[in-house]
Coordinates of C-alpha atoms in Angstrom, one line a residue:
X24 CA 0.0 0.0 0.0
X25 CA 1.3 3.5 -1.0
X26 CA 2.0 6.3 1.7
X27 CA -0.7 8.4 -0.2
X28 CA -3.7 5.7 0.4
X29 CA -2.7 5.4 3.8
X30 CA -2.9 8.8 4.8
X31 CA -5.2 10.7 1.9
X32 CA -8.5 9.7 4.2
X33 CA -7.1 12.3 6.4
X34 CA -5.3 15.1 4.2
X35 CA -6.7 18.3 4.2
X36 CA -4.1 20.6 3.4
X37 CA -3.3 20.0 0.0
X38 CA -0.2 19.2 -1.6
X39 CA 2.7 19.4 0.0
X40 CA 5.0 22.5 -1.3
X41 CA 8.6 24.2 -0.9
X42 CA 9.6 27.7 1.3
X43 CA 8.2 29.2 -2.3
X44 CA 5.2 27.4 -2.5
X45 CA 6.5 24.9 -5.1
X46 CA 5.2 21.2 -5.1
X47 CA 6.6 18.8 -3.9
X48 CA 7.2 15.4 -6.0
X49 CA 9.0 12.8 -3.9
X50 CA 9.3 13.7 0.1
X51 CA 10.9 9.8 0.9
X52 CA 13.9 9.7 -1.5
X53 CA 16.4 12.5 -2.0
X54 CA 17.9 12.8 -5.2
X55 CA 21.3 10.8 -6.3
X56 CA 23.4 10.2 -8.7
X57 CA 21.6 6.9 -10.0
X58 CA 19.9 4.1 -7.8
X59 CA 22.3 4.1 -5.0
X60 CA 25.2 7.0 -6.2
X61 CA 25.6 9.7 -3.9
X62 CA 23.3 12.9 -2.9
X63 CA 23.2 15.3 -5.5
X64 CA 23.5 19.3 -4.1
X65 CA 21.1 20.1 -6.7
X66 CA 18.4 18.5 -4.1
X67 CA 17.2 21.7 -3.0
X68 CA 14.2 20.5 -1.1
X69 CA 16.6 18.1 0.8
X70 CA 19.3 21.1 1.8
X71 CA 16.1 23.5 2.3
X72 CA 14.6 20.9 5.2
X73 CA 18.0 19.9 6.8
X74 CA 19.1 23.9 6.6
X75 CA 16.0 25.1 7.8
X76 CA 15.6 22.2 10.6
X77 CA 19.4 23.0 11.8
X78 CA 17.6 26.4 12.5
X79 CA 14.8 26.1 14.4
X80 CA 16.3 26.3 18.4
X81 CA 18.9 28.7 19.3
X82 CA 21.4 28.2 21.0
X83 CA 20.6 24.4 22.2
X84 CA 20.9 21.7 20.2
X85 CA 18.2 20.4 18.2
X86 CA 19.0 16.9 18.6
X87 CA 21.5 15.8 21.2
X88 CA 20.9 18.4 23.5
X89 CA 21.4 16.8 26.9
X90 CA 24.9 15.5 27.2
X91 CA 28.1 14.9 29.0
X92 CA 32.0 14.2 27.9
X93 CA 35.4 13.3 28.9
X94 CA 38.8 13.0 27.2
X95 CA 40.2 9.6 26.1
X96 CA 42.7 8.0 24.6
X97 CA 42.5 5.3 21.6
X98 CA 45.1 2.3 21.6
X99 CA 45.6 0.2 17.8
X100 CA 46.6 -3.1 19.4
X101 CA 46.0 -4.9 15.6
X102 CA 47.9 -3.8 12.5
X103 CA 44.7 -2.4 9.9
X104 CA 47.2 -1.1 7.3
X105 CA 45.3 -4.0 5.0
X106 CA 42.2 -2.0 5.2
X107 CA 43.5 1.6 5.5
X108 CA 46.5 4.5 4.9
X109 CA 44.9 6.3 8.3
X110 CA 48.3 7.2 10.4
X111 CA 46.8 7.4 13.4
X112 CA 45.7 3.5 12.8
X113 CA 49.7 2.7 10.9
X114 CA 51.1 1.4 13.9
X115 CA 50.6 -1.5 16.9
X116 CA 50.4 0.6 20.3
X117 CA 50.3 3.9 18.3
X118 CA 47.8 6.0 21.1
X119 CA 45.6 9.0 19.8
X120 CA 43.8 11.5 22.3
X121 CA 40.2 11.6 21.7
X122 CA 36.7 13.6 23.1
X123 CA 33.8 11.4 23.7
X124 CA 30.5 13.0 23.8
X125 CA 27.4 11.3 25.2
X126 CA 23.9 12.3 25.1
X127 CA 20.3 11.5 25.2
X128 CA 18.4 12.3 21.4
X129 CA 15.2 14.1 21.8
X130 CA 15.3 15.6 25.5
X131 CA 16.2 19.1 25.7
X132 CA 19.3 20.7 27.5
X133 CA 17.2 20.4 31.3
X134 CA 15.6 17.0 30.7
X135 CA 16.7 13.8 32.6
X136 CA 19.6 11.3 32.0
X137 CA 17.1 8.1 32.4
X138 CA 14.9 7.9 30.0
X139 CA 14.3 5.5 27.1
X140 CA 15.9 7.0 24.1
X141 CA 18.5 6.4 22.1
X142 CA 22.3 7.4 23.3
X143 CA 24.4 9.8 21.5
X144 CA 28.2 8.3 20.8
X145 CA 30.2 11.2 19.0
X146 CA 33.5 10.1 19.3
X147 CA 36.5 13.1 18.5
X148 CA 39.9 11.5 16.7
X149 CA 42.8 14.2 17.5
X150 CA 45.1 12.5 14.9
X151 CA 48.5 14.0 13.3
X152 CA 46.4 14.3 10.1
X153 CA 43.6 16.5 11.4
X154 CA 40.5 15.2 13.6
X155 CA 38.6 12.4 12.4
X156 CA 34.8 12.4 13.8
X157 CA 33.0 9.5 14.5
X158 CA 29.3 10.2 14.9
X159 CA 27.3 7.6 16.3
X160 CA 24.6 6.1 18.5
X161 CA 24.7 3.2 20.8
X162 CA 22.7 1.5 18.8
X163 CA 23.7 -0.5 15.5
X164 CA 20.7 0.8 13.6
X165 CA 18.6 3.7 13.5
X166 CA 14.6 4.7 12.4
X167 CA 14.8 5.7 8.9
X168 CA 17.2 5.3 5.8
X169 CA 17.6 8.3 3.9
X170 CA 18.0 11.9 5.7
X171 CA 15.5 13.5 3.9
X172 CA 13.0 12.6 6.2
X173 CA 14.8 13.5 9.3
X174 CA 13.4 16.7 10.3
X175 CA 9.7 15.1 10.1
X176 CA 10.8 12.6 12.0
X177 CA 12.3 14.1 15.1
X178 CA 9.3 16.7 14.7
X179 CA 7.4 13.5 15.8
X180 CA 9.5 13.1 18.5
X181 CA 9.8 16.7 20.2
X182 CA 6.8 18.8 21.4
X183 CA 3.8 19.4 19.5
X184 CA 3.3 22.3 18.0
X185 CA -0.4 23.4 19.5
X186 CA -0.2 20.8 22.3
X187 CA 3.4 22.3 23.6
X188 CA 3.7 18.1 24.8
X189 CA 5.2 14.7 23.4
X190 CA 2.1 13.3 21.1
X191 CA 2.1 9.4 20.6
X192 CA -0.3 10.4 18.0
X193 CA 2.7 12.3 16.2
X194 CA 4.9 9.5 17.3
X195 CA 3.1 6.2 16.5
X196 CA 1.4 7.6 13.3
X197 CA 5.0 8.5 11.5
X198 CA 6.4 5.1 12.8
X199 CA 3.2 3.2 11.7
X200 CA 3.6 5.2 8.0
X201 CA 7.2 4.3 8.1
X202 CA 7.7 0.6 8.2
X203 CA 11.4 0.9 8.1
X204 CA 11.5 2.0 12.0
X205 CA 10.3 -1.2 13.2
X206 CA 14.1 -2.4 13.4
X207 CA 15.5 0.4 15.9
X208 CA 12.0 0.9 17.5
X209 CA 12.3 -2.6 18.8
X210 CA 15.4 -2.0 20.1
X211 CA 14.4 1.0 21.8
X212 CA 11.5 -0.4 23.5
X213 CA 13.7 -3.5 24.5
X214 CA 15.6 -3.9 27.7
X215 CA 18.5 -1.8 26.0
X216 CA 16.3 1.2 25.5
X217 CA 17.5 2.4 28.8
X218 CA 21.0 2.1 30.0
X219 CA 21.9 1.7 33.5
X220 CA 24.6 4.8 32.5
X221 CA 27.1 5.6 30.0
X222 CA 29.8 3.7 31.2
X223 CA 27.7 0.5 31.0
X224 CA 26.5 0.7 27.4
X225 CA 27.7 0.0 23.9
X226 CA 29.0 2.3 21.5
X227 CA 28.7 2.1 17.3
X228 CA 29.3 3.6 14.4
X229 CA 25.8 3.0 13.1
X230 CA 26.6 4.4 9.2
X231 CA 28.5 2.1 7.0
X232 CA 32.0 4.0 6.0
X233 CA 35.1 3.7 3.6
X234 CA 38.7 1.9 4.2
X235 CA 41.0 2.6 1.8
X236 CA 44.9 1.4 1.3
X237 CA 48.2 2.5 0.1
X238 CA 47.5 -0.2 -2.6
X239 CA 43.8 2.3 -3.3
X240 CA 41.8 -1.1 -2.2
X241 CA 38.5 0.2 -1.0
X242 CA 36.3 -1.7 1.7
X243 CA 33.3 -0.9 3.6
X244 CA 33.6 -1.0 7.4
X245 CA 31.3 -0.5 10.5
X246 CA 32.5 0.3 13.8
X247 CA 31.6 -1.6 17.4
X248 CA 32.6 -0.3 20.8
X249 CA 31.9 -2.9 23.0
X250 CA 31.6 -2.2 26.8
X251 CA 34.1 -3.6 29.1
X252 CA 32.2 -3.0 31.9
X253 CA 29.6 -4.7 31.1
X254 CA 26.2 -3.8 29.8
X255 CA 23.7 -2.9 32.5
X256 CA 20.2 -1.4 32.2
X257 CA 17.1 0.4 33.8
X258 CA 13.6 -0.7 33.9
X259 CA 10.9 1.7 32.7
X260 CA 9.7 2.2 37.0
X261 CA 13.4 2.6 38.2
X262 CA 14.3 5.0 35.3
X263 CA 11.1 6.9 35.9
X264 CA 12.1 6.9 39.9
X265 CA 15.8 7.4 39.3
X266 CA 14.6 10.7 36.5
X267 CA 12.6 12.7 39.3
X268 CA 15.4 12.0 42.2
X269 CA 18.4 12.9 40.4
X270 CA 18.1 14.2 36.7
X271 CA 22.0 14.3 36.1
X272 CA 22.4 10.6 36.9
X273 CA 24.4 9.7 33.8
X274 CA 26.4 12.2 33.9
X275 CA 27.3 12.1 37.8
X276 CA 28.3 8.2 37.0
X277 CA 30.4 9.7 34.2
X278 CA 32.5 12.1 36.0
X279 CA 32.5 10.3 39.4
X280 CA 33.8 7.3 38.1
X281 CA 36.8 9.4 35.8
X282 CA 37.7 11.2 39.5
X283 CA 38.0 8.2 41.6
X284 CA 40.7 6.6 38.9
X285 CA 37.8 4.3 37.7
X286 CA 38.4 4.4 33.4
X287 CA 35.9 3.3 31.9
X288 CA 36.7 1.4 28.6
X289 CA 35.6 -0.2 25.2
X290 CA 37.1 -2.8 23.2
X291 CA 37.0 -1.4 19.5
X292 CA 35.9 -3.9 16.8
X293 CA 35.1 -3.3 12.8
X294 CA 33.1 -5.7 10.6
X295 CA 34.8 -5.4 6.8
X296 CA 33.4 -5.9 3.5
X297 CA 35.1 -5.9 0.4
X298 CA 34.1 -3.2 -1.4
X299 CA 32.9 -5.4 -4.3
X300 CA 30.7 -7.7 -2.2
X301 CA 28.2 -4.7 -1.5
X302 CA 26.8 -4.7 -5.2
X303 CA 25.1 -8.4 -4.6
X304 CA 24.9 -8.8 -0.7
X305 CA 21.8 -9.6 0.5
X306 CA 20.3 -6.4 1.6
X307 CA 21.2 -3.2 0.6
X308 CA 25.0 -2.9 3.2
X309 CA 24.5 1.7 3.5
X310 CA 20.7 0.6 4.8
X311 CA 21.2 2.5 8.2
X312 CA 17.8 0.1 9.5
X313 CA 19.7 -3.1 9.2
X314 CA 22.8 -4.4 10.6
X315 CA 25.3 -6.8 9.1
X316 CA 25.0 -10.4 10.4
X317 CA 28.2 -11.3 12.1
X318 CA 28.4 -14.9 10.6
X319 CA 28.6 -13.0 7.4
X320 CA 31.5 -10.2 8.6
X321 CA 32.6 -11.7 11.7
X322 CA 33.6 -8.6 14.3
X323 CA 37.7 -8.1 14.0
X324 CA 38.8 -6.3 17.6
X325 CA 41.3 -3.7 16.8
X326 CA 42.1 -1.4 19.9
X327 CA 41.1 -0.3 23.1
X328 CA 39.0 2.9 23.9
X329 CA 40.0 4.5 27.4
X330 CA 38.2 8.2 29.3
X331 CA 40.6 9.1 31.7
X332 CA 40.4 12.6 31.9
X333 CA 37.1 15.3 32.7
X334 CA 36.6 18.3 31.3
X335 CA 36.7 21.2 33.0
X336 CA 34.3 23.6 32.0
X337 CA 30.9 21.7 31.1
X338 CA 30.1 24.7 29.0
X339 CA 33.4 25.0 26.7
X340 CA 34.3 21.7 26.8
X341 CA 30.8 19.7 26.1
X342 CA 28.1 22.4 25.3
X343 CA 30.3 24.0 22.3
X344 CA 31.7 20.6 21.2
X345 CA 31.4 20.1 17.4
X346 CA 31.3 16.7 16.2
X347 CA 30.5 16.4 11.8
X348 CA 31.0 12.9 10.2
X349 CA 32.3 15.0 7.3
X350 CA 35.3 15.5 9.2
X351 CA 37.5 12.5 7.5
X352 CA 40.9 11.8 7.7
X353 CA 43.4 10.2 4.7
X354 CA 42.3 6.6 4.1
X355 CA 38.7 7.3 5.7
X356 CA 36.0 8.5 3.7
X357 CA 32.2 8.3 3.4
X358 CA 29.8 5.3 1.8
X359 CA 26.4 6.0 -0.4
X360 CA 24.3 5.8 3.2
X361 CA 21.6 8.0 2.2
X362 CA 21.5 9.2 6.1
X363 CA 25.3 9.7 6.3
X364 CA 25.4 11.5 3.0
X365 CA 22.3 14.1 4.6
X366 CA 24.9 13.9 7.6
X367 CA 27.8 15.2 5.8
X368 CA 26.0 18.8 5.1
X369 CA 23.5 19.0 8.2
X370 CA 25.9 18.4 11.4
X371 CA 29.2 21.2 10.0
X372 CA 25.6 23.4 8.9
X373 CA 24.2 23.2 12.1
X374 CA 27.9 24.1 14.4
X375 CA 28.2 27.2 11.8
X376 CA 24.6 28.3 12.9
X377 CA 24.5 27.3 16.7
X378 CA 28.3 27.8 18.2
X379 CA 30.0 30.1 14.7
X380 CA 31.3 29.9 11.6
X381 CA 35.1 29.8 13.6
X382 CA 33.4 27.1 16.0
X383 CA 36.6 25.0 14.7
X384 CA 38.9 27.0 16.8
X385 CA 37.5 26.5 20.4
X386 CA 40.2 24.7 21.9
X387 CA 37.5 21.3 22.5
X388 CA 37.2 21.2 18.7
X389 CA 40.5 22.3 17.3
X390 CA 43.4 19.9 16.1
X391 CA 45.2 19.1 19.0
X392 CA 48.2 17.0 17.3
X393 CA 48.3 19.2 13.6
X394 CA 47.9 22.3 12.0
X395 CA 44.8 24.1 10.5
X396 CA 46.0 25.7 7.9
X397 CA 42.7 27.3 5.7
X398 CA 42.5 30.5 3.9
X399 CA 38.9 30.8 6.0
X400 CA 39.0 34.7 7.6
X401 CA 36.7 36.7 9.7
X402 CA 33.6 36.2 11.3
X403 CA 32.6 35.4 15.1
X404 CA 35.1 33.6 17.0
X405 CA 38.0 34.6 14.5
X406 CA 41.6 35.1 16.5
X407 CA 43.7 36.7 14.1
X408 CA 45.6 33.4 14.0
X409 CA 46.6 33.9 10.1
X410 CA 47.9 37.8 10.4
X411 CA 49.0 38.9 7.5
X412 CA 49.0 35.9 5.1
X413 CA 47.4 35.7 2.4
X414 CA 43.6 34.6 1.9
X415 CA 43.7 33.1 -1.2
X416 CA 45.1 30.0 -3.0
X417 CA 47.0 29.3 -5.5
X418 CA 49.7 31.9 -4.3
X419 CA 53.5 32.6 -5.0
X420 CA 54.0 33.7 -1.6
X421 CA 54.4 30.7 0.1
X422 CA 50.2 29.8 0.7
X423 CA 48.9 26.6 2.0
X424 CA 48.4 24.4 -1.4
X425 CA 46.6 21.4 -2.6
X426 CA 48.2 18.0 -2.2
X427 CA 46.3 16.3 -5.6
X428 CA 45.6 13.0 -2.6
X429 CA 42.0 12.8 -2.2
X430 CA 40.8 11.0 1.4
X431 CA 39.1 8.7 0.0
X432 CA 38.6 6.3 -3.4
X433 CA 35.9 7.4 -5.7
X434 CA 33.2 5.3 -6.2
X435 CA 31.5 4.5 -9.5
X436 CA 28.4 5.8 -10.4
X437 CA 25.4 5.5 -13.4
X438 CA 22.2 6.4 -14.4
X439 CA 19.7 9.4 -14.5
X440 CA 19.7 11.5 -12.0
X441 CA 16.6 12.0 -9.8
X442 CA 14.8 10.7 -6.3
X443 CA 15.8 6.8 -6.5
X444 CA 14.7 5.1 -3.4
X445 CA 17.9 3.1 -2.6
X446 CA 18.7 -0.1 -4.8
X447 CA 17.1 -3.4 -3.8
X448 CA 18.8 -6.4 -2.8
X449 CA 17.6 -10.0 -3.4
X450 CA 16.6 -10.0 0.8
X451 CA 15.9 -6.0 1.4
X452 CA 12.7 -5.7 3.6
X453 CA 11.8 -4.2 6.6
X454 CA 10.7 -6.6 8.8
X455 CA 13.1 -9.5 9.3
X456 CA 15.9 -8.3 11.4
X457 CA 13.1 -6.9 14.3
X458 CA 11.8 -9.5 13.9
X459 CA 15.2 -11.7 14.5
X460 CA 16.1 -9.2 17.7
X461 CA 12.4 -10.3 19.1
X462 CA 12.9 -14.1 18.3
X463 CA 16.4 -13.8 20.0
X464 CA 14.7 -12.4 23.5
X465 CA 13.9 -14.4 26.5
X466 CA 10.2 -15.1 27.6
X467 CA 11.4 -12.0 30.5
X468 CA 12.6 -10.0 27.9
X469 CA 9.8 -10.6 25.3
X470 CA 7.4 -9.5 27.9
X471 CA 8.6 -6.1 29.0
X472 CA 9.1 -5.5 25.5
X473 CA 5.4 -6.2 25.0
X474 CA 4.3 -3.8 28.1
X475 CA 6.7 -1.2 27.2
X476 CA 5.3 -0.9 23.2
X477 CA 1.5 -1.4 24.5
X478 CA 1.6 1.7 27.4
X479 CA 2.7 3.7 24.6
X480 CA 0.7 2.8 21.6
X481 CA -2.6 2.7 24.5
X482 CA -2.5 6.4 24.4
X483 CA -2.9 7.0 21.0
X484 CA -6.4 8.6 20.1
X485 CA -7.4 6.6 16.8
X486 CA -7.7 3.3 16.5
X487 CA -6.5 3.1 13.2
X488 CA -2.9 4.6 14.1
X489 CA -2.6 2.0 16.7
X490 CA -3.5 -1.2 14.1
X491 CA -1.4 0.1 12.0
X492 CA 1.5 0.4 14.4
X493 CA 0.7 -3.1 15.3
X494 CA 0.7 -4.7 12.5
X495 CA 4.3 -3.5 11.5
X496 CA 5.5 -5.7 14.8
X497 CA 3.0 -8.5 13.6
X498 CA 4.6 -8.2 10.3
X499 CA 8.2 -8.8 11.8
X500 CA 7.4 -12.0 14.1
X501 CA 3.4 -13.0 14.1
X502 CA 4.1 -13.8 17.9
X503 CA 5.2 -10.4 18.3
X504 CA 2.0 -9.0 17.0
X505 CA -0.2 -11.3 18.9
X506 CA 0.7 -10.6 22.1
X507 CA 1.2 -6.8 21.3
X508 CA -2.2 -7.0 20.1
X509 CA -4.1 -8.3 23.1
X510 CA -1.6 -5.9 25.1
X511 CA -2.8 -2.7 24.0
X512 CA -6.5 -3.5 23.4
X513 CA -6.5 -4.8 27.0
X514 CA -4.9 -1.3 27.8
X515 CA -7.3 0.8 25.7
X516 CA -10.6 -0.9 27.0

C-alpha cells in the first residue's frame, strides 16, 4: 500500500509544497546520482529541510541536546594497514587522544539522564592528520534510511506544536507510516532502551563507512565499541524513579567514576566488507535500518577505547563541542548511506549556525596533534591566527596548497539523476531483522518488550494509528503481534 492511500483519508491541506510554495514530487527519497550514487547538491528541497531544521532552536541543540563528555585515549593493538593509509591506525600501540560526547536524542538541555531513548556516541579523533569524527549512536541501527526525512521525523519526536507536549499520535502515526522504523523501534523499546549509565553501554558507528589502502583497495567497514564494563540497564519504574530524584544521573556516573581513577573502557571492533561484495549482498550494506550479520563479517577487535580525563568547563568543553562525520581523515571516507550523506552537510551546517562559523577554533574542537591551515577569515570567533598571510590560493607567496591525494577512493556511479529510493537487494525488507532481535529475547525480555510498546501505543487517540503500528510488529514475528495485540487492546478498554 502507498504512503498516499494510507494517509489521503485524512489530508486536508493539499499538496505538499517548498519555502516558495513549489510542489513537492517525492518527500521519501532524496535525489542521487543513479539508484544508489551519492546525494546530488542540486536537491534543494533536501538542503532546504535539513538547513531550515538546523535552524529552528537557538542556541541548544536540536538533537543531542542533553549530554556529557570526557577526554580519552585510543590504543591500535591490531595492524589495519590492509584496510586503511589512516596514520593514526599505521602502527601497533600507536595511542591517539580523543573527546567522547554522550547524550540522550530528543530531551532538551534540562531534561533527565534516564529515559528511554537512544544514546548519542560522538567520538573526536585528534590525529596528526587533522581530527577524524565518529558520529554515532549506541545502537547498531537507527529509524529511517535516507535523511531527507529527518526533520519530520524528530518533529514526531519533540513537542507538538499546538499541544506544547510529546504526542504518541505524532509519534506512533509517522512510525506506523514508516515501516522501516520497526528495526530500531524494537530496540528501543527493549531492555537496552534504557541504559543503566554511559559507562555501561555499547557504542557504534551505526553508518556504513570507507577503508581505503596505500594499494587504493577500498572496503566498507562499520565500527563496534563494545563495553568492558559490562552492559547494565534500567527498567521503565526505576528509570522513571531514578529521572525525578536525580536528573543528572548519567552524567554524575560519568565524571564520578573518571575522578576516583575508575576508566571506563571499550574494546574497539570493525566488521569489513570488500568493497565489491556490497553490489550483490543480501540487503542493501549503506541501509542504516539493518545491521550486518556477524556470521557473514565476523567482528575483527582492533584497539582499546580509554576516558581518563574530565573536562573542565561543562560549558566550553561539552556544550560547544562540534562533532561532523564529514570531518575525515586520509584513508577514511564516506559510503552511499543516504543518512550519512544528509549527515555530511546537516551536522558542520548546524555548528556554523548554533556555536560560529570559527566554531573549529574552540580549543575542544580544534586539532590538537596538527595544524589548521585554511584561507577561511573573519567572522565570530576569529583570533587573528593567520595575520598577515594571504587569503587566497593558488599563491606565489608561500600559501597553503593542494596536495592532488583525495581522502578517500571514488566510487563508481550510473544512471539518470533523480529521487531513486535506494537499490534493492535479493533480501531487502523491513521486517526480518526486528523481527530476528524479538525471536532472539527471552520469555522475560519478550514480555517487557510487549508492556513497554503497549503503554505507549494505548494512548494513541485513533484506532486506526494504533492497528497500524501493530501490525508493522505482527509483520516482523506473528508472535510479536499477537501478544502486542491483546496488550494494547486490553490497555485501551
Amino acid at each position: 500500500m502507498t504512503q498516499e492511500a494510507l494517509v489521503t483519508p485524512h489530508a486536508t491541506q493539499g499538496p505538499l509544497t517548498t519555502e516558495t510554495g513549489a510542489p513537492v514530487g517525492d518527500n521519501q527519497n532524496s535525489e542521487t546520482a543513479g539508484a544508489g550514487g551519492p546525494v546530488l547538491v542540486q536537491d534543494q528541497l533536501l538542503l532546504e529541510k535539513l538547513a531550515h531544521f538546523n535552524r529552528e532552536r537557538i542556541p541548544e541543540r536540536i538533537v543531542h541536546a542533553r549530554g556529557a563528555g570526557a577526554y580519552g585515549t585510543f590504543t591500535l593493538t591490531r595492524d589495519v594497514s590492509q584496510w586503511t593509509r589512516a596514520k593514526f591506525l599505521s602502527e601497533v600501540g600507536k595511542q591517539t587522544e580523543t573527546f567522547l560526547r554522550f547524550s540522550t536524542v530528543a530531551g532538551n538541555l534540562g531534561s533527565a539522564d534516564a529515559v528511554r531513548d537512544p544514546r548519542g556516541f560522538a567520538l573526536k579523533f585528534y590525529t596528526e592528520e587533522g581530527n577524524y569524527d565518529l558520529v554515532g549512536n549506541n545502537t547498531p541501527v537507527f529509524f529511517i534510511k535516507d535523511a531527507i526525512k529527518f526533520p519530520d521525523f524528530i518533529h514526531t519526536q519533540k513537542r507538538d506544536p499546538y499541544t506544547g507536549s510529546q504526542e504518541a499520535d505524532n509519534v506512533w502515526d509517522f512510525w506506523g507510516l514508516s515501516p522501516e522504523s520497526t528495526h530500531q523501534v524494537t530496540w528501543l523499546f527493549g531492555d537496552r532502551g534504557i541504559p543503566a549509565s554511559f559507562r555501561h553501554m555499547n557504542g557504534y558507528g551505526s553508518h556504513t563507512y570507507q577503508w581505503n589502502n596505500a594499494a587504493g583497495e577500498a572496503f566498507w567497514v562499520k565500527y563496534h565499541f563494545k563495553t568492558d564494563q559490562g552492559i547494565k540497564n534500567l527498567g521503565a519504574e526505576e528509570a522513571a524513579r531514578l529521572a525525578g530524584v536525580d536528573p543528572d544521573s548519567h552524567q554524575r556516573d560519568l565524571r564520578e567514576s573518571i575522578e576516583r581513577g575508575e576508566f571506563p573502557s571499550w574494546t574497539v571492533q570493525i566488521q569489513v566488507m570488500p568493497a565489491a561484495d556490497a553490489a550483490n549482498y543480501r540487503f542493501n550494506p549503506f541501509d542504516l535500518t539493518k545491521v550486518w550479520p556477524h556470521e557473514d563479517y565476523p567482528p575483527v577487535e582492533i584497539g582499546k577505547l580509554e576516558l581518563n580525563r574530565n573536562p573542565e568547563n561543562i560549558f566550553a568543553e561539552v556544550e560547544q563541542s562540534t562533532f561532523s562525520p564529514a570531518n575525515f581523515v586520509p584513508g577514511i571516507g564516506p559510503s552511499p548511506d543516504k543518512m550519512l550523506q544528509g549527515r555530511l552537510f546537516a551536522y558542520g551546517d548546524a555548528h556554523r549556525y548554533r556555536v560560529g562559523i570559527n566554531a573549529d577554533h574552540l580549543p575542544v574542537n580544534r586539532p590538537h596533534a596538527a595544524e589548521a591551515n585554511t584561507n577561511y577569515r573573519d567572522g565570530v570567533l576569529y583570533d587573528g591566527r593567520h595575520k598577515g598571510a594571504k587569503n587566497y590560493e593558488p599563491n606565489s607567496f608561500g600559501g597553503p596548497f593542494q596536495t592532488d591525494q583525495p581522502l578517500w577512493k571514488s566510487t563508481q556511479v550510473s544512471g539518470a539523476t533523480g529521487n531513486h529510493p535506494a537499490p534493492s537487494h535479493a533480501e531487502d525488507d523491513d521486517f526480518v531483522q526486528p523481527g530476528n532481535l524479538y525471536r532472539q529475547m527471552t520469555e522475560d525480555e519478550k514480555g517487557r518488550l510487549i508492556e513497554n510498546l503497549a503503554g505507549f501505543i494505548s494512548q494513541v487517540s485513533r484506532d486506526d494509528i494504533a492497528e497500524r503500528a501493530v501490525n508493522n510488529f505482527r509483520r516482523a514475528d506473528g508472535d510479536f503481534g499477537k501478544r502486542l495485540e491483546a496488550a494494547v487492546q486490553a490497555l485501551r478498554a
